[in-house]
Short mmCIF file of C-alpha atoms in Angstrom, two decimals:
data_model
loop_
_atom_site.label_atom_id
_atom_site.label_comp_id
_atom_site.label_asym_id
_atom_site.label_seq_id
_atom_site.Cartn_x
_atom_site.Cartn_y
_atom_site.Cartn_z
CA MET A 740 177.63 82.96 171.23
CA ALA A 741 174.20 84.73 171.50
CA SER A 742 175.66 88.07 170.67
CA ALA A 743 177.29 86.71 167.50
CA ASN A 744 174.12 85.11 166.36
CA THR A 745 172.25 88.49 166.64
CA SER A 746 174.75 90.13 164.46
CA TRP A 747 173.96 87.85 161.56
CA SER A 748 172.25 89.29 158.54
CA GLU A 749 168.41 88.57 158.11
CA GLU A 750 169.29 86.98 154.84
CA ASN A 751 171.09 84.10 156.75
CA PHE A 752 167.63 83.00 157.98
CA SER A 753 165.67 83.45 154.71
CA CYS A 754 164.81 80.96 151.92
CA SER A 755 166.16 82.26 148.62
CA ILE A 756 163.11 80.86 146.82
CA CYS A 757 160.18 82.25 148.92
CA LEU A 758 162.42 85.01 150.46
CA ASP A 759 160.65 84.42 153.84
CA VAL A 760 161.92 83.07 157.11
CA PHE A 761 162.76 79.41 156.79
CA SER A 762 160.04 76.85 157.50
CA SER A 763 161.43 73.41 158.04
CA PRO A 764 164.82 74.35 156.60
CA VAL A 765 166.68 71.58 154.61
CA SER A 766 170.09 71.60 152.94
CA THR A 767 171.19 70.48 149.48
CA PRO A 768 174.46 68.52 148.73
CA CYS A 769 175.87 71.87 147.59
CA GLY A 770 175.37 73.34 150.97
CA HIS A 771 172.55 75.75 150.26
CA ASN A 772 169.44 75.98 152.54
CA PHE A 773 165.77 76.08 151.56
CA CYS A 774 162.33 75.56 152.98
CA ARG A 775 161.46 71.83 152.48
CA THR A 776 158.20 72.87 150.70
CA CYS A 777 159.91 75.43 148.41
CA ILE A 778 162.74 73.11 147.22
CA THR A 779 160.35 70.20 146.78
CA LYS A 780 158.00 72.14 144.67
CA PHE A 781 160.74 73.62 142.73
CA TRP A 782 162.23 70.23 141.74
CA ASP A 783 158.75 68.83 140.97
CA GLU A 784 158.47 71.50 138.12
CA GLN A 785 161.97 70.85 136.73
CA VAL A 786 163.18 68.14 134.32
CA LYS A 787 166.72 68.23 135.78
CA TYR A 788 167.48 68.53 139.46
CA LYS A 789 169.65 71.61 140.18
CA CYS A 790 170.26 74.14 142.90
CA PRO A 791 168.27 77.29 142.43
CA VAL A 792 171.09 79.28 143.78
CA CYS A 793 174.37 77.94 142.25
CA ASN A 794 172.71 75.91 139.39
CA GLU A 795 174.68 72.68 140.35
CA LEU A 796 173.11 69.70 138.63
CA PHE A 797 172.49 66.54 140.45
CA ASN A 798 172.21 63.14 138.78
CA THR A 799 169.45 61.92 140.90
CA ARG A 800 167.05 63.75 143.09
CA PRO A 801 169.02 64.44 146.50
CA ASP A 802 167.69 63.33 149.82
CA LEU A 803 166.82 66.31 151.81
CA ARG A 804 167.98 66.51 155.38
CA VAL A 805 166.93 68.94 158.17
CA ASN A 806 169.45 71.71 158.97
CA ILE A 807 169.30 71.37 162.72
CA LEU A 808 171.33 74.52 163.29
CA ILE A 809 169.33 76.77 161.00
CA SER A 810 166.13 75.25 162.59
CA GLU A 811 167.27 76.14 166.06
CA MET A 812 168.25 79.66 164.99
CA VAL A 813 164.83 80.28 163.33
CA ASP A 814 162.97 78.91 166.37
CA ARG A 815 165.03 81.16 168.52
CA PHE A 816 164.69 84.43 166.65
CA GLY A 817 161.16 83.62 165.45
CA THR A 818 159.21 86.16 163.59
CA SER A 819 161.92 88.92 164.04
CA LEU A 820 163.63 87.63 161.06
CA ARG A 821 162.19 89.05 157.78
CA VAL A 822 163.81 89.85 154.37
CA LYS A 823 163.65 93.44 153.09
CA GLU A 824 160.48 94.32 151.64
CA GLN A 825 160.15 94.00 147.92
CA PRO A 826 157.16 95.17 145.77
CA CYS A 827 154.38 92.65 145.44
CA VAL A 828 152.94 92.01 141.95
CA GLU A 829 150.05 94.06 140.83
CA PRO A 830 147.26 92.60 138.49
CA ALA A 831 148.80 93.98 135.36
CA GLU A 832 152.43 92.97 136.16
CA VAL A 833 154.44 89.90 135.57
CA PRO A 834 155.01 87.79 138.69
CA CYS A 835 158.12 86.16 139.86
CA ASP A 836 157.86 82.35 138.86
CA VAL A 837 160.08 81.28 141.87
CA CYS A 838 158.28 82.98 144.72
CA THR A 839 155.87 80.83 146.70
CA GLY A 840 153.21 82.33 148.98
CA THR A 841 153.23 86.00 148.24
CA GLN A 842 154.43 86.53 144.74
CA LEU A 843 156.72 89.45 144.16
CA LYS A 844 157.14 91.54 141.07
CA ALA A 845 159.51 90.20 138.37
CA VAL A 846 162.18 92.50 137.22
CA LYS A 847 163.66 90.41 134.55
CA SER A 848 162.78 87.34 132.50
CA CYS A 849 165.48 84.89 131.46
CA LEU A 850 165.04 83.39 127.90
CA MET A 851 167.36 80.52 128.74
CA CYS A 852 165.58 79.40 131.99
CA LEU A 853 162.29 80.46 130.72
CA THR A 854 161.61 82.02 134.21
CA SER A 855 160.86 85.38 135.45
CA TYR A 856 162.60 86.57 138.64
CA CYS A 857 162.10 89.15 141.24
CA GLN A 858 165.13 91.22 142.44
CA SER A 859 166.18 88.56 144.97
CA HIS A 860 165.80 85.49 142.82
CA LEU A 861 167.57 87.23 140.01
CA GLU A 862 170.80 87.62 142.23
CA PRO A 863 172.34 84.30 141.09
CA HIS A 864 172.12 85.56 137.44
CA HIS A 865 174.31 88.47 138.39
CA ARG A 866 176.78 86.41 140.55
CA VAL A 867 177.22 82.92 138.99
CA ALA A 868 179.37 82.83 135.94
CA GLY A 869 177.38 80.32 134.06
CA LEU A 870 174.09 82.31 134.67
CA LYS A 871 175.65 85.51 133.69
CA LYS A 872 175.68 84.27 130.10
CA HIS A 873 171.88 83.87 130.02
CA ARG A 874 169.91 86.43 128.07
CA LEU A 875 167.77 88.62 130.39
CA VAL A 876 164.91 90.75 129.07
CA GLU A 877 162.26 92.96 130.47
CA PRO A 878 159.53 90.94 132.29
CA MET A 879 157.43 88.82 130.02
CA ASP A 880 154.58 86.57 130.90
CA ARG A 881 153.79 83.16 129.38
CA LEU A 882 157.53 82.57 128.49
CA ASP A 883 156.74 79.02 127.21
CA ASP A 884 154.55 80.51 124.56
CA ARG A 885 157.41 82.65 123.30
CA MET A 886 159.59 79.59 122.52
CA CYS A 887 159.50 77.43 119.44
CA LYS A 888 157.91 74.13 120.31
CA LYS A 889 160.04 72.30 117.71
CA HIS A 890 163.46 73.85 118.39
CA ASP A 891 163.17 75.32 121.86
CA ARG A 892 164.45 78.66 120.63
CA LEU A 893 162.99 82.04 121.03
CA LEU A 894 160.34 83.09 118.45
CA GLU A 895 161.80 86.32 117.16
CA LEU A 896 161.07 86.21 113.36
CA PHE A 897 157.88 86.36 111.36
CA CYS A 898 157.27 84.13 108.27
CA LYS A 899 155.24 86.37 105.75
CA THR A 900 154.28 83.28 103.65
CA GLU A 901 152.50 81.41 106.36
CA GLN A 902 151.81 84.32 108.65
CA VAL A 903 153.33 82.68 111.82
CA CYS A 904 156.09 83.46 114.33
CA VAL A 905 159.40 81.32 113.85
CA CYS A 906 162.70 80.91 115.45
CA GLN A 907 166.16 81.15 113.81
CA LEU A 908 166.38 77.37 113.23
CA CYS A 909 162.84 77.41 111.47
CA THR A 910 164.27 79.57 108.70
CA VAL A 911 166.82 76.85 107.70
CA THR A 912 164.26 74.01 108.00
CA ASP A 913 160.52 74.32 107.62
CA HIS A 914 160.54 77.85 106.38
CA LYS A 915 163.78 77.76 104.40
CA SER A 916 162.38 79.41 101.17
CA HIS A 917 160.00 81.69 102.88
CA PRO A 918 160.63 85.50 103.38
CA VAL A 919 160.93 86.26 107.07
CA ILE A 920 161.33 89.60 108.85
CA PRO A 921 161.96 90.63 112.45
CA LEU A 922 158.86 90.53 114.70
CA LYS A 923 159.24 94.40 115.29
CA GLU A 924 158.90 95.01 111.53
CA GLU A 925 155.71 92.96 111.21
CA TYR A 926 154.52 94.43 114.44
CA GLU A 927 154.75 97.88 112.93
CA VAL A 928 152.89 96.75 109.84
CA LYS A 929 150.16 95.02 111.90
CA THR A 930 149.97 97.95 114.27
CA ALA A 931 149.33 100.29 111.30
CA GLN A 932 146.57 97.75 110.11
CA LEU A 933 145.29 97.54 113.59
CA GLY A 934 144.66 101.39 113.47
CA LYS A 935 142.68 101.02 110.35
CA ILE A 936 140.72 98.22 111.90
CA GLU A 937 140.28 100.18 115.05
CA ALA A 938 138.96 103.29 113.08
CA GLU A 939 136.61 100.86 111.10
CA VAL A 940 135.33 99.38 114.43
CA LYS A 941 134.84 102.78 115.87
CA GLN A 942 132.91 103.86 112.74
CA LEU A 943 130.68 100.64 113.03
CA ILE A 944 130.15 101.48 116.77
CA LEU A 945 129.34 105.12 115.85
CA GLU A 946 126.85 103.84 113.17
CA ARG A 947 125.25 101.51 115.67
CA GLN A 948 125.16 104.32 118.35
CA ASN A 949 123.41 106.54 115.78
CA ASN A 950 121.07 103.61 114.95
CA ILE A 951 120.38 103.35 118.67
CA GLN A 952 119.63 107.12 118.94
CA GLU A 953 117.41 107.10 115.89
CA ILE A 954 115.46 104.25 117.48
CA LYS A 955 115.25 106.22 120.67
CA ASP A 956 114.23 109.36 118.85
CA THR A 957 111.55 107.36 116.88
CA VAL A 958 110.32 105.93 120.23
CA LYS A 959 110.25 109.45 121.67
CA ARG A 960 108.46 110.89 118.65
CA SER A 961 105.98 108.02 118.86
CA LYS A 962 105.39 108.68 122.42
CA ALA A 963 104.90 112.45 121.67
CA ASP A 964 102.51 111.44 118.89
CA ALA A 965 100.64 108.97 121.10
CA ASP A 966 100.33 111.76 123.82
CA ARG A 967 99.08 114.20 121.26
CA GLU A 968 96.69 111.80 119.85
CA ILE A 969 95.31 110.97 123.32
CA ALA A 970 95.06 114.73 124.09
CA ASP A 971 93.32 115.26 120.68
CA GLY A 972 91.05 112.40 121.34
CA VAL A 973 90.05 113.69 124.82
CA GLN A 974 89.49 117.10 123.32
CA VAL A 975 87.33 115.72 120.58
CA LEU A 976 85.32 113.52 123.06
CA ASN A 977 84.91 116.47 125.48
CA ALA A 978 83.67 118.60 122.59
CA LEU A 979 81.29 115.82 121.61
CA MET A 980 79.93 115.58 125.04
CA ARG A 981 79.54 119.34 125.32
CA CYS A 982 77.62 119.35 122.04
CA ILE A 983 75.38 116.44 123.15
CA GLU A 984 74.68 118.10 126.64
CA LYS A 985 73.89 121.36 124.72
CA CYS A 986 71.74 119.50 122.29
CA GLN A 987 69.97 117.84 125.31
CA ASP A 988 69.50 121.19 126.98
CA ASP A 989 68.19 122.71 123.87
CA LEU A 990 65.71 119.80 123.28
CA ASN A 991 64.53 120.03 126.93
CA GLN A 992 64.12 123.71 126.74
CA MET A 993 62.15 123.42 123.45
CA VAL A 994 59.88 120.90 124.79
CA LYS A 995 59.30 122.71 128.06
CA GLU A 996 58.58 125.97 126.15
CA LYS A 997 56.04 124.27 124.10
CA LEU A 998 54.42 122.69 127.14
CA LYS A 999 54.64 125.98 128.95
CA SER A 1000 52.83 127.70 126.12
CA THR A 1001 50.05 125.04 126.10
CA GLU A 1002 49.63 125.39 129.95
CA LYS A 1003 49.46 129.14 129.69
CA GLN A 1004 46.78 128.98 126.93
CA ALA A 1005 44.78 126.36 129.05
CA GLU A 1006 45.05 128.53 132.11
CA ASP A 1007 43.88 131.63 130.28
CA LEU A 1008 40.93 129.61 128.91
CA ILE A 1009 40.01 128.18 132.37
CA LYS A 1010 40.10 131.75 133.88
CA GLU A 1011 37.83 132.97 131.13
CA LEU A 1012 35.48 130.05 131.63
CA GLU A 1013 35.46 130.49 135.48
CA GLN A 1014 34.62 134.15 134.95
CA GLU A 1015 31.60 133.31 132.70
CA ILE A 1016 30.42 130.77 135.27
CA GLU A 1017 30.71 133.36 138.07
CA ASP A 1018 28.71 135.82 135.89
CA LEU A 1019 26.05 133.24 135.01
CA THR A 1020 25.86 132.18 138.75
CA ASN A 1021 25.17 135.86 139.64
CA ARG A 1022 22.40 136.09 136.87
CA SER A 1023 20.96 132.88 138.06
CA SER A 1024 20.64 134.32 141.66
CA GLU A 1025 19.13 137.52 140.18
CA VAL A 1026 16.47 135.52 138.25
CA LYS A 1027 15.74 133.30 141.37
CA GLN A 1028 15.36 136.38 143.48
CA LEU A 1029 13.12 138.18 140.91
CA SER A 1030 11.01 135.04 140.59
CA HIS A 1031 9.97 135.58 144.26
CA THR A 1032 9.02 139.24 143.72
CA GLU A 1033 5.13 140.00 143.82
CA ASP A 1034 5.54 143.68 143.08
CA HIS A 1035 4.42 143.94 139.51
CA LEU A 1036 6.10 147.22 138.70
CA HIS A 1037 9.43 146.18 140.30
CA PHE A 1038 9.30 142.74 138.49
CA LEU A 1039 8.64 144.46 135.05
CA GLN A 1040 11.36 147.04 135.55
CA ALA A 1041 14.02 144.38 136.65
CA PHE A 1042 12.98 141.90 134.10
CA ARG A 1043 14.01 144.44 131.34
CA SER A 1044 17.57 144.28 132.62
CA LEU A 1045 17.62 140.50 132.74
CA LYS A 1046 16.18 140.07 129.24
CA ASP A 1047 19.71 140.37 127.60
CA PRO A 1048 22.14 137.67 128.80
CA PRO A 1049 25.84 138.60 129.56
CA PRO A 1050 28.25 138.20 126.69
CA THR A 1051 29.83 134.79 126.49
CA ARG A 1052 32.08 132.98 124.07
CA ASP A 1053 30.90 130.25 121.80
CA TRP A 1054 32.89 127.42 123.51
CA THR A 1055 31.88 124.94 120.79
CA THR A 1056 34.76 126.21 118.64
CA VAL A 1057 37.32 126.52 121.34
CA GLU A 1058 39.79 123.68 122.23
CA VAL A 1059 43.26 123.31 123.75
CA CYS A 1060 45.39 121.49 121.22
CA PRO A 1061 48.26 119.42 122.85
CA PRO A 1062 51.65 120.51 121.42
CA SER A 1063 53.15 118.45 118.79
CA TYR A 1064 56.64 117.23 119.40
CA VAL A 1065 56.93 115.49 116.09
CA GLY A 1066 60.28 116.50 114.44
CA THR A 1067 61.61 118.25 117.50
CA LEU A 1068 64.19 115.49 118.14
CA ARG A 1069 64.97 115.17 114.51
CA ARG A 1070 65.68 119.10 114.36
CA SER A 1071 67.89 118.75 117.39
CA LEU A 1072 69.82 115.95 115.96
CA ASP A 1073 70.27 117.80 112.70
CA GLN A 1074 71.58 120.89 114.66
CA LEU A 1075 73.74 118.48 116.73
CA GLU A 1076 75.03 116.86 113.55
CA GLU A 1077 75.89 120.22 112.07
CA THR A 1078 77.62 121.41 115.35
CA LEU A 1079 79.58 118.25 115.55
CA ASN A 1080 80.71 118.46 111.91
CA MET A 1081 81.97 122.03 112.56
CA GLU A 1082 83.71 120.87 115.80
CA MET A 1083 85.28 117.91 114.12
CA LYS A 1084 86.59 119.90 111.18
CA LYS A 1085 88.00 122.45 113.47
CA LEU A 1086 89.64 119.69 115.67
CA ARG A 1087 90.99 117.87 112.55
CA ASP A 1088 92.37 121.08 111.13
CA ASP A 1089 93.99 121.87 114.47
CA GLY A 1090 95.57 118.47 114.80
CA GLU A 1091 96.63 118.47 111.08
CA LEU A 1092 98.32 121.80 111.62
CA LYS A 1093 100.12 120.58 114.71
CA GLY A 1094 101.24 117.52 112.71
CA VAL A 1095 102.75 119.62 109.91
CA GLN A 1096 104.30 122.30 112.04
CA GLN A 1097 106.79 119.81 113.36
CA TYR A 1098 108.42 119.99 109.86
CA GLU A 1099 109.37 123.67 110.31
CA VAL A 1100 112.41 124.87 108.34
CA ASP A 1101 114.41 128.05 108.73
CA VAL A 1102 114.44 129.96 105.46
CA THR A 1103 115.78 133.34 104.35
CA LEU A 1104 115.10 135.26 101.22
CA ASP A 1105 117.68 135.31 98.46
CA PRO A 1106 118.42 138.91 97.20
CA ASP A 1107 119.86 137.49 93.94
CA THR A 1108 116.40 136.45 92.95
CA ALA A 1109 114.46 139.45 94.13
CA HIS A 1110 112.70 141.63 91.41
CA PRO A 1111 114.14 145.08 91.34
CA TRP A 1112 111.11 146.74 92.97
CA LEU A 1113 111.40 144.67 96.01
CA ILE A 1114 113.11 145.73 99.30
CA LEU A 1115 114.47 143.16 101.82
CA SER A 1116 115.31 143.38 105.46
CA GLU A 1117 118.86 142.74 106.63
CA ASP A 1118 117.96 139.40 108.25
CA GLY A 1119 116.32 138.14 104.94
CA LYS A 1120 112.99 137.55 106.73
CA GLN A 1121 110.82 140.56 105.31
CA VAL A 1122 110.09 141.70 101.91
CA HIS A 1123 107.92 144.68 100.55
CA ASP A 1124 107.33 146.78 97.49
CA GLY A 1125 109.75 149.74 97.41
CA GLY A 1126 107.77 151.64 94.90
CA VAL A 1127 110.90 152.40 92.85
CA ARG A 1128 112.57 150.09 90.37
CA LYS A 1129 116.28 149.75 91.45
CA ARG A 1130 119.20 149.35 89.04
CA LEU A 1131 120.82 146.02 89.88
CA PRO A 1132 123.46 143.97 88.14
CA GLY A 1133 122.22 141.30 85.81
CA ASN A 1134 121.65 137.98 87.29
CA PRO A 1135 120.09 134.96 85.51
CA ARG A 1136 118.43 134.01 88.79
CA ARG A 1137 116.67 137.27 89.15
CA PHE A 1138 112.88 137.85 88.39
CA LYS A 1139 112.48 140.44 85.74
CA ARG A 1140 108.79 140.56 85.02
CA ARG A 1141 106.77 139.10 88.04
CA MET A 1142 107.46 140.63 91.40
CA PHE A 1143 108.69 137.37 92.97
CA ILE A 1144 111.52 136.33 95.26
CA LEU A 1145 112.69 133.01 96.23
CA THR A 1146 114.62 131.69 99.37
CA ARG A 1147 118.21 130.65 99.54
CA GLN A 1148 117.17 127.22 100.75
CA SER A 1149 115.69 124.54 98.41
CA PHE A 1150 114.32 121.12 99.09
CA SER A 1151 114.52 117.97 96.96
CA SER A 1152 112.84 115.39 99.27
CA GLY A 1153 110.98 114.90 102.51
CA ARG A 1154 108.68 117.34 104.10
CA PHE A 1155 109.10 121.01 105.01
CA TYR A 1156 106.77 123.74 106.50
CA PHE A 1157 107.13 127.51 106.90
CA GLU A 1158 104.87 130.40 107.91
CA VAL A 1159 104.43 133.90 106.55
CA GLN A 1160 102.61 136.81 108.10
CA VAL A 1161 100.24 138.49 105.63
CA LYS A 1162 98.68 140.81 108.18
CA ASP A 1163 97.45 144.26 106.81
CA LYS A 1164 97.88 143.13 103.20
CA THR A 1165 95.25 143.12 100.36
CA GLY A 1166 97.34 141.41 97.72
CA TRP A 1167 100.20 138.78 97.92
CA TRP A 1168 101.51 135.36 96.37
CA LEU A 1169 102.80 132.63 98.52
CA GLY A 1170 103.94 129.06 97.82
CA VAL A 1171 106.67 127.10 96.15
CA ALA A 1172 108.29 127.03 92.81
CA ARG A 1173 110.50 124.46 91.00
CA GLU A 1174 114.03 125.68 90.30
CA SER A 1175 113.66 126.04 86.51
CA ILE A 1176 110.72 128.46 86.42
CA ALA A 1177 111.02 131.32 83.95
CA ARG A 1178 112.58 134.43 85.55
CA LYS A 1179 112.29 136.89 82.65
CA GLY A 1180 108.86 136.38 81.01
CA TRP A 1181 105.16 136.46 81.96
CA SER A 1182 104.40 132.68 82.15
CA THR A 1183 101.36 131.87 83.80
CA TRP A 1184 101.68 130.68 87.47
CA THR A 1185 100.35 127.21 87.07
CA PRO A 1186 101.75 123.75 88.11
CA GLU A 1187 102.65 123.02 84.59
CA ASN A 1188 104.95 126.14 84.61
CA GLY A 1189 106.42 125.12 88.09
CA TYR A 1190 104.18 127.13 90.47
CA TRP A 1191 102.19 125.82 93.30
CA ALA A 1192 100.99 128.94 95.20
CA LEU A 1193 98.16 130.81 96.89
CA LEU A 1194 97.07 134.36 95.59
CA SER A 1195 95.20 136.87 97.53
CA ASN A 1196 93.59 139.80 95.68
CA LYS A 1197 90.36 141.93 95.93
CA ASP A 1198 88.20 139.08 94.58
CA GLY A 1199 89.33 136.65 97.37
CA LEU A 1200 91.91 133.70 97.56
CA VAL A 1201 93.01 131.76 94.46
CA LEU A 1202 94.79 128.45 94.35
CA SER A 1203 97.10 128.06 91.29
CA ASN A 1204 95.86 125.02 89.58
CA SER A 1205 94.45 123.95 86.09
CA PRO A 1206 91.90 125.55 86.41
CA SER A 1207 92.53 127.83 89.27
CA VAL A 1208 90.29 127.48 92.39
CA SER A 1209 88.82 130.72 93.88
CA HIS A 1210 87.24 131.38 97.25
CA PRO A 1211 85.91 134.46 99.18
CA ARG A 1212 88.52 136.45 100.83
CA ARG A 1213 89.20 135.73 104.66
CA ALA A 1214 89.17 139.11 106.20
CA GLU A 1215 90.72 137.78 109.45
CA LEU A 1216 93.54 135.94 107.70
CA GLN A 1217 96.80 137.06 109.34
CA LYS A 1218 99.37 134.33 108.83
CA VAL A 1219 99.68 131.53 106.27
CA GLY A 1220 101.36 128.22 106.84
CA VAL A 1221 102.74 126.35 103.75
CA PHE A 1222 103.48 122.60 104.00
CA VAL A 1223 104.98 120.45 101.32
CA ASP A 1224 105.48 116.74 101.15
CA TYR A 1225 107.87 116.32 98.31
CA ASP A 1226 107.73 112.58 98.04
CA GLU A 1227 103.81 112.42 98.16
CA GLY A 1228 103.36 115.28 95.84
CA LEU A 1229 101.44 117.56 98.31
CA VAL A 1230 101.30 121.34 98.89
CA SER A 1231 98.91 122.52 101.60
CA PHE A 1232 98.00 125.97 102.93
CA TYR A 1233 96.70 126.84 106.42
CA ASP A 1234 95.15 129.76 108.18
CA VAL A 1235 97.48 129.54 111.16
CA GLU A 1236 95.51 131.98 113.55
CA ALA A 1237 92.25 130.09 112.91
CA ARG A 1238 94.07 126.86 112.84
CA VAL A 1239 91.98 126.00 109.64
CA HIS A 1240 93.04 124.13 106.57
CA LEU A 1241 92.57 126.31 103.55
CA TYR A 1242 93.50 124.41 100.32
CA SER A 1243 95.73 121.56 99.16
CA ALA A 1244 97.11 120.78 95.81
CA THR A 1245 97.53 116.96 95.54
CA GLY A 1246 98.91 114.47 92.98
CA CYS A 1247 101.84 116.90 92.25
CA THR A 1248 104.79 115.69 90.47
CA PHE A 1249 108.11 117.07 91.69
CA SER A 1250 111.40 116.35 89.72
CA GLU A 1251 113.45 119.45 90.60
CA PRO A 1252 114.43 121.24 93.89
CA LEU A 1253 111.63 123.35 95.27
CA TYR A 1254 112.17 126.91 96.56
CA PRO A 1255 109.65 128.73 98.79
CA LEU A 1256 108.29 131.70 96.85
CA LEU A 1257 107.03 135.01 98.13
CA SER A 1258 105.61 138.25 96.59
CA PRO A 1259 104.20 141.18 98.58
CA GLY A 1260 102.29 142.58 95.63
CA PHE A 1261 102.38 146.26 94.48
CA SER A 1262 101.43 149.03 96.89
CA ASP A 1263 99.19 151.88 95.56
CA TYR A 1264 99.68 155.56 96.01
CA GLY A 1265 97.53 155.61 98.97
CA GLY A 1266 99.85 153.20 100.88
CA ASN A 1267 97.46 150.29 100.57
CA ASN A 1268 99.12 146.90 100.55
CA SER A 1269 102.59 148.44 101.62
CA ALA A 1270 102.87 146.08 104.61
CA PRO A 1271 105.75 143.54 104.31
CA LEU A 1272 105.38 139.76 104.00
CA ILE A 1273 107.29 138.34 106.95
CA ILE A 1274 108.62 134.88 107.33
CA SER A 1275 107.72 134.01 111.01
CA PRO A 1276 109.01 131.32 113.37
CA VAL A 1277 106.39 128.69 114.13
CA ASN A 1278 104.70 129.14 117.43
CA GLN A 1279 102.97 125.81 118.24
CA THR A 1280 100.04 125.81 120.72
CA ASP A 1281 99.22 122.85 122.91
#
C-alpha cells in the first residue's frame, strides 16, 4: 500500500487553486479537492457557486467536508510533495487571479471569465468542453475595466462622436447613429497624436532646461562679476592705503627735514656763540692778569695788543626762526588727491576694460570689400598696404577711393569687442561703419556718413565726430580695443597695453548692421608705416 502511494504524481496532493500542497483539504460535490481556505475565498468572490476545475454549477453553496484520505496522505508525505515550479509574477507582469499566497505569472486572460490564469489554472480551459469556447487573449490586467458596465461585453470599439470606448451592443443602442471604429485604428491615430504631444513636451522640457541653464549662467556670471568687483575693490583700497601711507611718510619727512634744518642752524649759532664766549673769556683773563702787572714798560707794550677787541657778531640782529608748517599738510593732501585721482582713473579704466573684454567676438577681414592697394593674410586677420594697385573684378561692396576694408561679420544688436595691433605704425584708421556707407566716393568719415572711427596720424589721435576730437599722439600705443554697445549707442576705444580708456562716442544712433572697419594707411618709399594691422585675440589679465 505504501509503495503504491509513493508512485502517485505530486499533482494528486496539490490544490488546483494555490498549486501548493493541500492545507486542510476538502471535497466538493463534484469530487474535486481544494484547500478549505482557497475554495472558500474563491466562492466568496463569485456570484454563482461553481467548481474551479470542471465549472459545475451548484444551486446553493455546498457544505465542505474534510477529505480524510487526502489529509492522511498529505500528513504522511509532508513537505516532500510540491508542484512543479512555475514562474512567479514580476512587478510589470500580469498575475494569476486564482493563485493564493505566492502569485504566479498569468499566461492567458479569459474574456468570458474575466480572469487571468497561470499555466496550471488555465488547464481546465484546454480540457473542459464548455471552457474551450471561452475567448482567451494575452494576459491583461484590470479585466473588469475592459468590459462594458451596461452590456457586460468587451469594449472593442471607439465612438468618434463622444470619444469613448464602446462594445458591440452599444453601437445599436446609445451610440446607434455615431461613427465607430476599431480600437486599433483609434489607437494608431492617438499614437500619432501622442508622438506630436511628446515632441511638444520634449520641446517644452528643453526650453525649461535652457531657461535653467541661462539662470545658472547668469548666477555664474554674477558670481564672477562679484568676485571681480571684490578684487577690484581690494585693489583700489590697497592703492588708497599705499597712497595715504606714502603721503604720511612724505609729510613726516618734510616736517622732519624742516626741523632738522632749524636744529642745524641753531647748533651752528650756538657753536659760534660758544667760540666767542671762549675768546672773550681768554681776553678777560689777559686783562685781569695785565691789571696786576707793575712793570710799566711791559704793561704799555701788552696794553697795545689788548686795545682792539676780538671780532664778534652783532647778535642783536641774529635770531633762530622756528620753521613754519602752515600749508605743509595742505600741500600733502593736494598731492595725495592728485595721486589718488590718477590711481582711481587707472583702476577704473582697467576695470572698465576687463568688463568690455568679455564681449570679445571673432572677426575676419572680407576681401570683397578690400581697397585694391590692400594685401590680406590667408587667415583674414592681417592687412597692410601692398604699394601697388591690383586689378580686381568689380564689386559694389569694394572700397574704391578710401583705403578701407570691412570684416565679414556684422552686428545689429547687443555688445561686441575686438582688438587690433597697431604696433610700429604711424598712420591708421580703426572703428566701425554702417552697412550703407559710400564705397566709391570721398565722403567725410563722420557719424553722419556712417563712420565711428579713430584715426592716427603725425598730428596725433583724431576721433571722428562733428566736430572731430584731436589729442596728442601716444607713442607707446601698441594695441587698440574697440567696444560697441549697439542698443545704447556707444563706441569706445582703449589703449589695451596701458589699460587706459582713450575716447568714447556716446548718444550714437544705429539703424543698420555695423561692420568693424580697418585701414593700415599708406606706406612711404622709406618703408615707414608698412607694418600690418593685426586683429588679435583678447588676452585678459587678472
